[in-house]
PDB file of C-alpha atoms in Angstrom:
ATOM      1  CA  ILE A   1       0.000   0.000   0.000  1.00 81.00           C
ATOM      2  CA  LEU A   2       2.817   2.397   0.865  1.00 88.00           C
ATOM      3  CA  TYR A   3       4.508   1.627  -2.438  1.00 88.00           C
ATOM      4  CA  GLY A   4       1.277   2.295  -4.315  1.00 85.00           C
ATOM      5  CA  MET A   5       0.687   5.645  -2.623  1.00 89.00           C
ATOM      6  CA  ILE A   6       4.265   6.898  -2.871  1.00 91.00           C
ATOM      7  CA  SER A   7       4.839   5.820  -6.463  1.00 89.00           C
ATOM      8  CA  HIS A   8       1.456   7.088  -7.653  1.00 87.00           C
ATOM      9  CA  ILE A   9       2.047  10.520  -6.128  1.00 91.00           C
ATOM     10  CA  THR A  10       5.476  11.067  -7.668  1.00 92.00           C
ATOM     11  CA  PHE A  11       4.797   9.341 -10.999  1.00 89.00           C
ATOM     12  CA  GLY A  12       1.430  11.112 -11.293  1.00 88.00           C
ATOM     13  CA  VAL A  13       2.990  14.599 -11.375  1.00 91.00           C
ATOM     14  CA  SER A  14       2.556  16.123 -14.829  1.00 91.00           C
ATOM     15  CA  ASN A  15       3.346  19.288 -16.767  1.00 92.00           C
ATOM     16  CA  ALA A  16       0.318  21.509 -16.063  1.00 90.00           C
ATOM     17  CA  ALA A  17       1.319  23.888 -18.858  1.00 92.00           C
ATOM     18  CA  LYS A  18       1.159  21.171 -21.506  1.00 92.00           C
ATOM     19  CA  MET A  19      -2.599  21.339 -22.140  1.00 89.00           C
ATOM     20  CA  PRO A  20      -2.777  25.095 -22.888  1.00 91.00           C
ATOM     21  CA  ALA A  21       0.408  24.751 -24.946  1.00 94.00           C
ATOM     22  CA  ASN A  22      -1.198  22.033 -27.058  1.00 92.00           C
ATOM     23  CA  TYR A  23      -4.023  24.365 -28.060  1.00 90.00           C
ATOM     24  CA  VAL A  24      -1.803  27.303 -29.040  1.00 93.00           C
ATOM     25  CA  TRP A  25       1.196  25.422 -30.439  1.00 94.00           C
ATOM     26  CA  LEU A  26      -0.509  22.409 -32.012  1.00 91.00           C
ATOM     27  CA  ASP A  27      -3.989  23.813 -32.596  1.00 89.00           C
ATOM     28  CA  LEU A  28      -5.321  20.695 -30.899  1.00 85.00           C
ATOM     29  CA  HIS A  29      -9.070  20.479 -31.492  1.00 83.00           C
ATOM     30  CA  THR A  30     -11.680  18.986 -29.188  1.00 82.00           C
ATOM     31  CA  PHE A  31     -12.316  16.261 -31.761  1.00 85.00           C
ATOM     32  CA  GLN A  32      -8.642  15.258 -31.755  1.00 86.00           C
ATOM     33  CA  HIS A  33      -8.591  15.315 -27.966  1.00 82.00           C
ATOM     34  CA  GLN A  34     -11.557  12.943 -27.822  1.00 86.00           C
ATOM     35  CA  ILE A  35      -9.891  10.662 -30.379  1.00 87.00           C
ATOM     36  CA  MET A  36      -6.826  10.629 -28.134  1.00 85.00           C
ATOM     37  CA  VAL A  37      -8.957   9.658 -25.114  1.00 84.00           C
ATOM     38  CA  ILE A  38     -10.535   6.786 -27.090  1.00 87.00           C
ATOM     39  CA  PHE A  39      -7.114   5.561 -28.212  1.00 84.00           C
ATOM     40  CA  GLU A  40      -5.856   5.743 -24.631  1.00 80.00           C
ATOM     41  CA  LYS A  41      -8.659   3.475 -23.398  1.00 82.00           C
ATOM     42  CA  PHE A  42      -8.110   1.076 -26.298  1.00 85.00           C
ATOM     43  CA  PHE A  43      -4.356   0.809 -25.694  1.00 79.00           C
ATOM     44  CA  PHE A  44      -4.935   0.398 -21.975  1.00 78.00           C
ATOM     45  CA  PHE A  45      -7.177  -2.583 -22.777  1.00 82.00           C
ATOM     46  CA  VAL A  46      -4.578  -3.999 -25.182  1.00 81.00           C
ATOM     47  CA  GLY A  47      -1.835  -3.525 -22.598  1.00 77.00           C
ATOM     48  CA  LEU A  48      -3.810  -5.383 -19.931  1.00 78.00           C
ATOM     49  CA  ASN A  49      -4.314  -8.342 -22.228  1.00 83.00           C
ATOM     50  CA  LEU A  50      -0.681  -8.461 -23.374  1.00 81.00           C
ATOM     51  CA  VAL A  51       0.544  -8.474 -19.787  1.00 79.00           C
ATOM     52  CA  ARG A  52      -2.013 -11.143 -18.878  1.00 80.00           C
ATOM     53  CA  GLN A  53      -0.799 -13.399 -21.689  1.00 85.00           C
ATOM     54  CA  TYR A  54       2.954 -12.826 -21.692  1.00 83.00           C
ATOM     55  CA  ALA A  55       4.138 -11.143 -18.491  1.00 80.00           C
ATOM     56  CA  LEU A  56       2.270 -12.623 -15.551  1.00 79.00           C
ATOM     57  CA  ASN A  57       5.430 -14.274 -14.222  1.00 85.00           C
ATOM     58  CA  VAL A  58       7.821 -11.427 -15.032  1.00 87.00           C
ATOM     59  CA  SER A  59       9.223  -9.549 -12.031  1.00 89.00           C
ATOM     60  CA  TRP A  60       6.870  -6.743 -11.053  1.00 88.00           C
ATOM     61  CA  ARG A  61       9.842  -4.504 -10.392  1.00 90.00           C
ATOM     62  CA  LYS A  62      11.137  -5.121 -13.917  1.00 89.00           C
ATOM     63  CA  GLN A  63       7.697  -4.324 -15.327  1.00 86.00           C
ATOM     64  CA  VAL A  64       7.525  -1.042 -13.419  1.00 87.00           C
ATOM     65  CA  LEU A  65      11.119  -0.167 -14.318  1.00 89.00           C
ATOM     66  CA  ALA A  66      10.587  -0.879 -18.027  1.00 86.00           C
ATOM     67  CA  GLY A  67       7.206   0.856 -18.123  1.00 83.00           C
ATOM     68  CA  SER A  68       8.450   3.949 -16.284  1.00 87.00           C
ATOM     69  CA  LEU A  69      11.536   4.383 -18.442  1.00 87.00           C
ATOM     70  CA  LEU A  70       9.504   4.005 -21.632  1.00 85.00           C
ATOM     71  CA  VAL A  71       6.969   6.558 -20.373  1.00 85.00           C
ATOM     72  CA  LEU A  72       9.843   8.959 -19.704  1.00 89.00           C
ATOM     73  CA  PHE A  73      11.153   8.316 -23.217  1.00 91.00           C
ATOM     74  CA  PHE A  74       7.833   9.219 -24.816  1.00 88.00           C
ATOM     75  CA  ASN A  75       7.494  12.243 -22.524  1.00 90.00           C
ATOM     76  CA  SER A  76      10.951  13.399 -23.601  1.00 93.00           C
ATOM     77  CA  LEU A  77       9.695  13.548 -27.195  1.00 93.00           C
ATOM     78  CA  TYR A  78       7.701  16.612 -26.161  1.00 94.00           C
ATOM     79  CA  PHE A  79      10.968  18.579 -26.304  1.00 96.00           C
ATOM     80  CA  ILE A  80      10.617  18.258 -30.103  1.00 96.00           C
ATOM     81  CA  ILE A  81       7.381  20.232 -29.779  1.00 95.00           C
ATOM     82  CA  ILE A  82       8.760  22.719 -27.257  1.00 96.00           C
ATOM     83  CA  PHE A  83      11.637  23.811 -29.501  1.00 96.00           C
ATOM     84  CA  ASP A  84       9.479  23.775 -32.649  1.00 93.00           C
ATOM     85  CA  VAL A  85      11.394  20.969 -34.348  1.00 94.00           C
ATOM     86  CA  TRP A  86       8.105  19.369 -35.350  1.00 92.00           C
ATOM     87  CA  ARG A  87       4.773  20.592 -34.081  1.00 93.00           C
ATOM     88  CA  ASN A  88       2.061  18.235 -35.160  1.00 92.00           C
ATOM     89  CA  SER A  89      -1.057  17.352 -33.157  1.00 90.00           C
ATOM     90  CA  TRP A  90      -1.083  13.724 -34.366  1.00 89.00           C
ATOM     91  CA  PHE A  91       2.554  13.311 -33.342  1.00 91.00           C
ATOM     92  CA  TYR A  92       1.600  14.445 -29.839  1.00 90.00           C
ATOM     93  CA  ILE A  93      -1.378  12.070 -29.771  1.00 87.00           C
ATOM     94  CA  PHE A  94       0.899   9.181 -30.752  1.00 84.00           C
ATOM     95  CA  THR A  95       3.411   9.909 -27.980  1.00 84.00           C
ATOM     96  CA  ASP A  96       0.699  10.440 -25.360  1.00 82.00           C
ATOM     97  CA  VAL A  97      -1.167   7.242 -26.242  1.00 76.00           C
ATOM     98  CA  SER A  98       2.076   5.242 -26.337  1.00 68.00           C
ATOM     99  CA  ALA A  99       2.972   6.553 -22.883  1.00 67.00           C
ATOM    100  CA  LEU A 100      -0.378   5.398 -21.501  1.00 69.00           C
ATOM    101  CA  PHE A 101       0.303   1.898 -22.808  1.00 66.00           C
ATOM    102  CA  MET A 102       3.384   1.834 -20.566  1.00 62.00           C
ATOM    103  CA  TYR A 103       1.362   3.155 -17.628  1.00 67.00           C
ATOM    104  CA  THR A 104      -0.558  -0.107 -17.880  1.00 69.00           C
ATOM    105  CA  LEU A 105       2.528  -2.022 -16.765  1.00 69.00           C
ATOM    106  CA  ASN A 106       2.854   0.168 -13.690  1.00 66.00           C
ATOM    107  CA  PHE A 107      -0.829  -0.208 -12.855  1.00 70.00           C
ATOM    108  CA  LEU A 108      -0.789  -4.000 -13.070  1.00 74.00           C
ATOM    109  CA  ALA A 109       2.468  -4.449 -11.180  1.00 72.00           C
ATOM    110  CA  SER A 110       1.360  -2.287  -8.266  1.00 69.00           C
ATOM    111  CA  HIS A 111      -1.979  -4.107  -7.957  1.00 73.00           C
ATOM    112  CA  ALA A 112      -0.994  -7.709  -8.716  1.00 76.00           C
ATOM    113  CA  CYS A 113       0.444  -8.341  -5.260  1.00 77.00           C
ATOM    114  CA  MET A 114      -2.949  -7.782  -3.590  1.00 73.00           C
ATOM    115  CA  VAL A 115      -4.018 -11.257  -4.749  1.00 73.00           C
ATOM    116  CA  GLU A 116      -1.200 -12.784  -2.712  1.00 75.00           C
ATOM    117  CA  VAL A 117      -1.563 -10.730   0.469  1.00 77.00           C
ATOM    118  CA  ALA A 118      -5.351 -11.057   0.776  1.00 74.00           C
ATOM    119  CA  GLU A 119      -6.449 -13.613   3.344  1.00 76.00           C
ATOM    120  CA  PRO A 120      -9.293 -15.986   2.424  1.00 79.00           C
ATOM    121  CA  GLY A 121     -12.597 -14.226   2.934  1.00 80.00           C
ATOM    122  CA  TYR A 122     -11.014 -10.757   2.891  1.00 77.00           C
ATOM    123  CA  GLU A 123     -10.198 -10.484  -0.822  1.00 76.00           C
ATOM    124  CA  ALA A 124     -12.758  -7.767  -1.547  1.00 80.00           C
ATOM    125  CA  ILE A 125     -11.860  -5.532   1.373  1.00 81.00           C
ATOM    126  CA  THR A 126      -8.127  -5.948   0.674  1.00 80.00           C
ATOM    127  CA  TYR A 127      -8.649  -4.968  -2.964  1.00 78.00           C
ATOM    128  CA  SER A 128     -10.785  -2.013  -1.897  1.00 81.00           C
ATOM    129  CA  LEU A 129      -8.183  -0.795   0.581  1.00 80.00           C
ATOM    130  CA  ILE A 130      -5.277  -0.955  -1.870  1.00 81.00           C
ATOM    131  CA  THR A 131      -7.124   0.583  -4.817  1.00 80.00           C
ATOM    132  CA  THR A 132      -8.708   3.295  -2.664  1.00 82.00           C
ATOM    133  CA  ALA A 133      -5.353   4.221  -1.155  1.00 82.00           C
ATOM    134  CA  THR A 134      -3.622   4.455  -4.523  1.00 81.00           C
ATOM    135  CA  ASN A 135      -6.459   6.310  -6.258  1.00 81.00           C
ATOM    136  CA  ALA A 136      -6.972   8.779  -3.407  1.00 84.00           C
ATOM    137  CA  VAL A 137      -3.548  10.354  -3.973  1.00 87.00           C
ATOM    138  CA  SER A 138      -4.386  11.623  -7.481  1.00 83.00           C
ATOM    139  CA  PRO A 139      -5.435  15.108  -6.251  1.00 84.00           C
ATOM    140  CA  LEU A 140      -2.091  15.429  -4.473  1.00 86.00           C
ATOM    141  CA  SER A 141      -0.286  14.919  -7.785  1.00 88.00           C
ATOM    142  CA  ALA A 142      -2.489  17.623  -9.311  1.00 84.00           C
ATOM    143  CA  VAL A 143      -1.613  20.064  -6.515  1.00 83.00           C
ATOM    144  CA  ILE A 144       2.113  19.460  -7.081  1.00 88.00           C
ATOM    145  CA  SER A 145       1.703  19.824 -10.848  1.00 89.00           C
ATOM    146  CA  TYR A 146       0.035  23.224 -10.605  1.00 86.00           C
ATOM    147  CA  GLN A 147       2.281  24.556  -7.838  1.00 84.00           C
ATOM    148  CA  LEU A 148       5.366  23.905  -9.962  1.00 89.00           C
ATOM    149  CA  LEU A 149       4.075  26.659 -12.259  1.00 86.00           C
ATOM    150  CA  ALA A 150       4.824  29.156  -9.486  1.00 80.00           C
ATOM    151  CA  PHE A 151       8.511  28.807 -10.380  1.00 85.00           C
ATOM    152  CA  PHE A 152       7.837  29.395 -14.100  1.00 89.00           C
ATOM    153  CA  PRO A 153       5.722  32.590 -14.335  1.00 85.00           C
ATOM    154  CA  LEU A 154       5.717  32.727 -18.148  1.00 90.00           C
ATOM    155  CA  LEU A 155       3.742  29.470 -18.248  1.00 91.00           C
ATOM    156  CA  ASN A 156       0.860  30.577 -16.017  1.00 82.00           C
ATOM    157  CA  ASP A 157      -1.483  31.642 -18.824  1.00 84.00           C
ATOM    158  CA  GLN A 158      -2.203  30.614 -22.396  1.00 89.00           C
ATOM    159  CA  GLU A 159      -1.541  34.092 -23.810  1.00 91.00           C
ATOM    160  CA  SER A 160       2.008  34.080 -22.454  1.00 92.00           C
ATOM    161  CA  ILE A 161       2.691  30.610 -23.854  1.00 94.00           C
ATOM    162  CA  ALA A 162       1.325  31.744 -27.243  1.00 93.00           C
ATOM    163  CA  THR A 163       4.119  34.333 -27.552  1.00 94.00           C
ATOM    164  CA  ASP A 164       6.502  31.376 -27.998  1.00 94.00           C
ATOM    165  CA  THR A 165       9.584  33.408 -27.124  1.00 95.00           C
ATOM    166  CA  PRO A 166      12.956  31.818 -26.324  1.00 95.00           C
ATOM    167  CA  GLU A 167      12.280  32.572 -22.637  1.00 96.00           C
ATOM    168  CA  VAL A 168       8.940  30.741 -22.786  1.00 95.00           C
ATOM    169  CA  ARG A 169      10.552  27.738 -24.459  1.00 96.00           C
ATOM    170  CA  SER A 170      13.380  27.722 -21.922  1.00 96.00           C
ATOM    171  CA  GLN A 171      10.994  27.781 -18.960  1.00 95.00           C
ATOM    172  CA  PHE A 172       8.797  25.126 -20.573  1.00 96.00           C
ATOM    173  CA  ALA A 173      11.779  22.845 -21.158  1.00 96.00           C
ATOM    174  CA  SER A 174      12.929  23.360 -17.565  1.00 96.00           C
ATOM    175  CA  LEU A 175       9.478  22.510 -16.224  1.00 95.00           C
ATOM    176  CA  GLN A 176       9.260  19.425 -18.441  1.00 96.00           C
ATOM    177  CA  ALA A 177      12.689  18.254 -17.237  1.00 96.00           C
ATOM    178  CA  LEU A 178      11.715  18.858 -13.595  1.00 95.00           C
ATOM    179  CA  VAL A 179       8.502  16.868 -13.990  1.00 95.00           C
ATOM    180  CA  MET A 180      10.396  13.996 -15.592  1.00 94.00           C
ATOM    181  CA  LEU A 181      12.925  14.072 -12.726  1.00 95.00           C
ATOM    182  CA  ILE A 182      10.115  13.800 -10.170  1.00 95.00           C
ATOM    183  CA  ASN A 183       8.577  10.971 -12.199  1.00 92.00           C
ATOM    184  CA  VAL A 184      11.806   8.995 -12.357  1.00 93.00           C
ATOM    185  CA  SER A 185      12.267   9.451  -8.605  1.00 94.00           C
ATOM    186  CA  SER A 186       9.251   7.167  -8.181  1.00 92.00           C
ATOM    187  CA  LEU A 187      11.599   4.297  -9.055  1.00 93.00           C
ATOM    188  CA  LEU A 188      13.365   4.858  -5.735  1.00 94.00           C
ATOM    189  CA  SER A 189      10.362   3.226  -4.065  1.00 93.00           C
ATOM    190  CA  LEU A 190      10.782  -0.042  -6.001  1.00 92.00           C
ATOM    191  CA  PRO A 191      12.406  -1.830  -3.010  1.00 93.00           C
ATOM    192  CA  LEU A 192       9.017  -1.570  -1.275  1.00 91.00           C
ATOM    193  CA  LEU A 193       7.433  -3.713  -4.008  1.00 89.00           C
ATOM    194  CA  PRO A 194       7.872  -7.519  -3.922  1.00 89.00           C
ATOM    195  CA  ARG A 195       9.378  -8.966  -7.082  1.00 88.00           C
ATOM    196  CA  GLN A 196       6.739 -11.606  -7.767  1.00 87.00           C
ATOM    197  CA  LYS A 197       4.161 -13.952  -6.266  1.00 84.00           C
ATOM    198  CA  LYS A 198       6.755 -16.238  -4.658  1.00 86.00           C
ATOM    199  CA  GLU A 199       8.481 -13.419  -2.794  1.00 87.00           C
ATOM    200  CA  THR A 200       5.118 -12.020  -1.695  1.00 84.00           C
ATOM    201  CA  ARG A 201       4.069 -15.403  -0.292  1.00 83.00           C
ATOM    202  CA  GLU A 202       7.381 -15.698   1.543  1.00 85.00           C
ATOM    203  CA  LEU A 203       6.837 -12.303   3.159  1.00 82.00           C
ATOM    204  CA  VAL A 204       3.321 -13.286   4.210  1.00 79.00           C
ATOM    205  CA  ALA A 205       4.566 -16.661   5.525  1.00 82.00           C
ATOM    206  CA  LYS A 206       7.061 -14.935   7.813  1.00 84.00           C
ATOM    207  CA  GLY A 207       4.117 -13.549   9.745  1.00 78.00           C
ATOM    208  CA  GLU A 208       5.942 -10.338  10.634  1.00 81.00           C
ATOM    209  CA  MET A 209       3.584  -7.636  11.895  1.00 83.00           C
ATOM    210  CA  SER A 210       3.931  -4.042  13.039  1.00 88.00           C
ATOM    211  CA  LYS A 211       1.135  -2.200  14.806  1.00 90.00           C
ATOM    212  CA  PHE A 212       2.869   1.128  14.151  1.00 92.00           C
ATOM    213  CA  TRP A 213       3.257   0.698  10.398  1.00 91.00           C
ATOM    214  CA  GLY A 214      -0.195  -0.859  10.115  1.00 88.00           C
ATOM    215  CA  SER A 215      -1.709   2.146  11.867  1.00 92.00           C
ATOM    216  CA  PHE A 216       0.495   4.501   9.825  1.00 93.00           C
ATOM    217  CA  VAL A 217      -0.697   3.014   6.537  1.00 89.00           C
ATOM    218  CA  ILE A 218      -4.372   3.179   7.537  1.00 89.00           C
ATOM    219  CA  PHE A 219      -3.978   6.745   8.832  1.00 93.00           C
ATOM    220  CA  SER A 220      -2.205   7.788   5.603  1.00 92.00           C
ATOM    221  CA  ALA A 221      -4.865   6.193   3.417  1.00 88.00           C
ATOM    222  CA  LEU A 222      -7.700   7.807   5.402  1.00 90.00           C
ATOM    223  CA  THR A 223      -5.998  11.212   5.318  1.00 92.00           C
ATOM    224  CA  PHE A 224      -5.501  11.060   1.551  1.00 90.00           C
ATOM    225  CA  LEU A 225      -9.055   9.798   1.094  1.00 88.00           C
ATOM    226  CA  CYS A 226     -10.486  12.670   3.165  1.00 90.00           C
ATOM    227  CA  TYR A 227      -8.493  15.221   1.183  1.00 87.00           C
ATOM    228  CA  SER A 228      -9.513  13.618  -2.102  1.00 85.00           C
ATOM    229  CA  THR A 229     -13.183  13.578  -1.065  1.00 87.00           C
ATOM    230  CA  ILE A 230     -13.100  17.229  -0.007  1.00 87.00           C
ATOM    231  CA  VAL A 231     -11.398  18.257  -3.245  1.00 83.00           C
ATOM    232  CA  THR A 232     -13.905  16.324  -5.351  1.00 82.00           C
ATOM    233  CA  TYR A 233     -16.937  17.664  -3.470  1.00 86.00           C
ATOM    234  CA  VAL A 234     -15.825  21.285  -3.373  1.00 85.00           C
ATOM    235  CA  THR A 235     -14.566  21.453  -6.949  1.00 80.00           C
ATOM    236  CA  VAL A 236     -17.779  19.895  -8.291  1.00 80.00           C
ATOM    237  CA  LYS A 237     -20.433  21.591  -6.134  1.00 82.00           C
ATOM    238  CA  TYR A 238     -18.673  24.965  -5.812  1.00 82.00           C
ATOM    239  CA  HIS A 239     -16.595  24.882  -8.977  1.00 78.00           C
ATOM    240  CA  ASP A 240     -17.127  28.549  -9.877  1.00 77.00           C
ATOM    241  CA  VAL A 241     -16.129  29.756  -6.411  1.00 79.00           C
ATOM    242  CA  TYR A 242     -13.519  27.367  -5.023  1.00 79.00           C
ATOM    243  CA  GLY A 243     -12.537  25.095  -7.922  1.00 75.00           C
ATOM    244  CA  CYS A 244      -9.658  27.365  -8.902  1.00 79.00           C
ATOM    245  CA  MET A 245      -8.041  27.503  -5.440  1.00 81.00           C
ATOM    246  CA  LYS A 246      -4.398  26.447  -5.416  1.00 80.00           C
ATOM    247  CA  ILE A 247      -4.744  24.368  -2.264  1.00 80.00           C
ATOM    248  CA  LEU A 248      -7.363  22.292  -4.114  1.00 76.00           C
ATOM    249  CA  GLY A 249      -5.199  21.747  -7.177  1.00 71.00           C
ATOM    250  CA  GLY A 250      -6.388  24.723  -9.212  1.00 73.00           C
ATOM    251  CA  GLY A 251      -4.330  27.348 -10.947  1.00 69.00           C
ATOM    252  CA  GLY A 252      -5.416  30.149  -8.599  1.00 76.00           C
ATOM    253  CA  CYS A 253      -8.598  32.234  -8.343  1.00 79.00           C
ATOM    254  CA  ALA A 254      -6.738  35.544  -8.507  1.00 78.00           C
ATOM    255  CA  ALA A 255      -3.357  36.797  -9.637  1.00 73.00           C
ATOM    256  CA  ASP A 256      -2.432  37.757  -6.078  1.00 76.00           C
ATOM    257  CA  GLU A 257      -3.664  34.536  -4.425  1.00 78.00           C
ATOM    258  CA  SER A 258      -1.119  33.297  -1.899  1.00 80.00           C
ATOM    259  CA  SER A 259       0.668  30.046  -2.641  1.00 79.00           C
ATOM    260  CA  PHE A 260       1.792  29.591   0.969  1.00 84.00           C
ATOM    261  CA  MET A 261      -0.696  26.854   1.933  1.00 84.00           C
ATOM    262  CA  ALA A 262      -0.362  25.023  -1.366  1.00 83.00           C
ATOM    263  CA  LEU A 263       3.434  25.099  -1.288  1.00 86.00           C
ATOM    264  CA  GLY A 264       3.310  23.962   2.336  1.00 89.00           C
ATOM    265  CA  LEU A 265       1.137  21.037   1.265  1.00 87.00           C
ATOM    266  CA  VAL A 266       3.558  20.195  -1.556  1.00 89.00           C
ATOM    267  CA  THR A 267       6.462  20.252   0.912  1.00 92.00           C
ATOM    268  CA  CYS A 268       4.604  17.886   3.244  1.00 93.00           C
ATOM    269  CA  ILE A 269       3.782  15.553   0.356  1.00 92.00           C
ATOM    270  CA  PHE A 270       7.403  15.342  -0.783  1.00 94.00           C
ATOM    271  CA  ALA A 271       8.579  14.893   2.811  1.00 96.00           C
ATOM    272  CA  TYR A 272       6.101  12.035   3.211  1.00 95.00           C
ATOM    273  CA  CYS A 273       7.061  10.289  -0.038  1.00 95.00           C
ATOM    274  CA  TYR A 274      10.827  10.535   0.205  1.00 96.00           C
ATOM    275  CA  GLY A 275      11.010  10.387   4.004  1.00 96.00           C
ATOM    276  CA  VAL A 276       8.996   7.188   4.413  1.00 96.00           C
ATOM    277  CA  ASN A 277      10.740   5.542   1.483  1.00 95.00           C
ATOM    278  CA  PHE A 278      14.189   6.500   2.792  1.00 96.00           C
ATOM    279  CA  TYR A 279      13.392   5.186   6.258  1.00 95.00           C
ATOM    280  CA  LEU A 280      12.140   1.824   5.025  1.00 94.00           C
ATOM    281  CA  SER A 281      14.399   1.218   2.026  1.00 94.00           C
ATOM    282  CA  TYR A 282      17.685   3.061   2.490  1.00 95.00           C
ATOM    283  CA  LEU A 283      18.226   3.815   6.190  1.00 95.00           C
ATOM    284  CA  PRO A 284      18.955   0.098   6.883  1.00 94.00           C
ATOM    285  CA  ILE A 285      21.742   0.356   4.293  1.00 95.00           C
ATOM    286  CA  PHE A 286      23.335   3.311   6.082  1.00 94.00           C
ATOM    287  CA  THR A 287      23.047   1.556   9.444  1.00 93.00           C
ATOM    288  CA  GLY A 288      24.650  -1.617   8.064  1.00 92.00           C
ATOM    289  CA  GLU A 289      21.569  -3.837   8.431  1.00 91.00           C
ATOM    290  CA  ARG A 290      21.465  -4.398   4.675  1.00 90.00           C
ATOM    291  CA  LYS A 291      23.852  -4.094   1.779  1.00 92.00           C
ATOM    292  CA  PHE A 292      23.156  -1.930  -1.242  1.00 92.00           C
ATOM    293  CA  SER A 293      22.577  -3.807  -4.481  1.00 92.00           C
ATOM    294  CA  TRP A 294      21.239  -2.695  -7.858  1.00 91.00           C
ATOM    295  CA  ALA A 295      19.084  -5.836  -7.682  1.00 89.00           C
ATOM    296  CA  MET A 296      16.885  -3.856  -5.290  1.00 91.00           C
ATOM    297  CA  PHE A 297      15.374  -2.200  -8.354  1.00 90.00           C
ATOM    298  CA  TYR A 298      14.641  -5.292 -10.404  1.00 86.00           C
TER     299      TYR A 298
END
């Protein structure tokens, strides 16, 4: 569960300036956007079936590693659009859809272990807990994505992006690189994920339990769920009034709206992700309890 929450937060961060840039740089139409959404669902379905047929016994860490690196590769192709090497809406659709196909690997790998850890009679509640915990962190990724724009003022509005000056391109490239760096940092949490069914069963067979970490996981999941529920309710029911607030993942309701609370939230999120992962995965290496090995990541 911790792996799912941490990896989904960091890998879910995106370039919030990309959507307005697509409309002014690529003249992306609503029709093309809907075609892209349809293709994404289709490739997600194809990816699920390919993994089911050919990769069920492949290490989950290897699946996540391969999927993440391929997603980063396709995301890096956006630099071709940023620097006006080739600006074509169908080229963007191809790279975006291809990236989603690789997201499928990450989704399956992070959820496959729930089959092994669920005790007989508790399969449904175990599935619900894991999926709820991982899905509830999506608004946190959105908050981070929008707050990164605070460091790149030329990307805060569509009119500024439309000027397409060297400064705009430079800031856009920097933001894209920063987002990709945060995404790749999600791989640091791979040691929290069992490699495959056998290793998961061995961990369960050991019978090791921790009241603290059990309570910590439940508290984390409930906290993220409460925040996600509040964000969903407020942004839907009071969209015109509060939907644009930065603390709720919006771009800001006014030009002078303070970013203090949102940036504080982002700081807490990063501290949670990297702090918990460091404590569980890397602190034992520094204390000599474990030895570092690249095999930790595959």
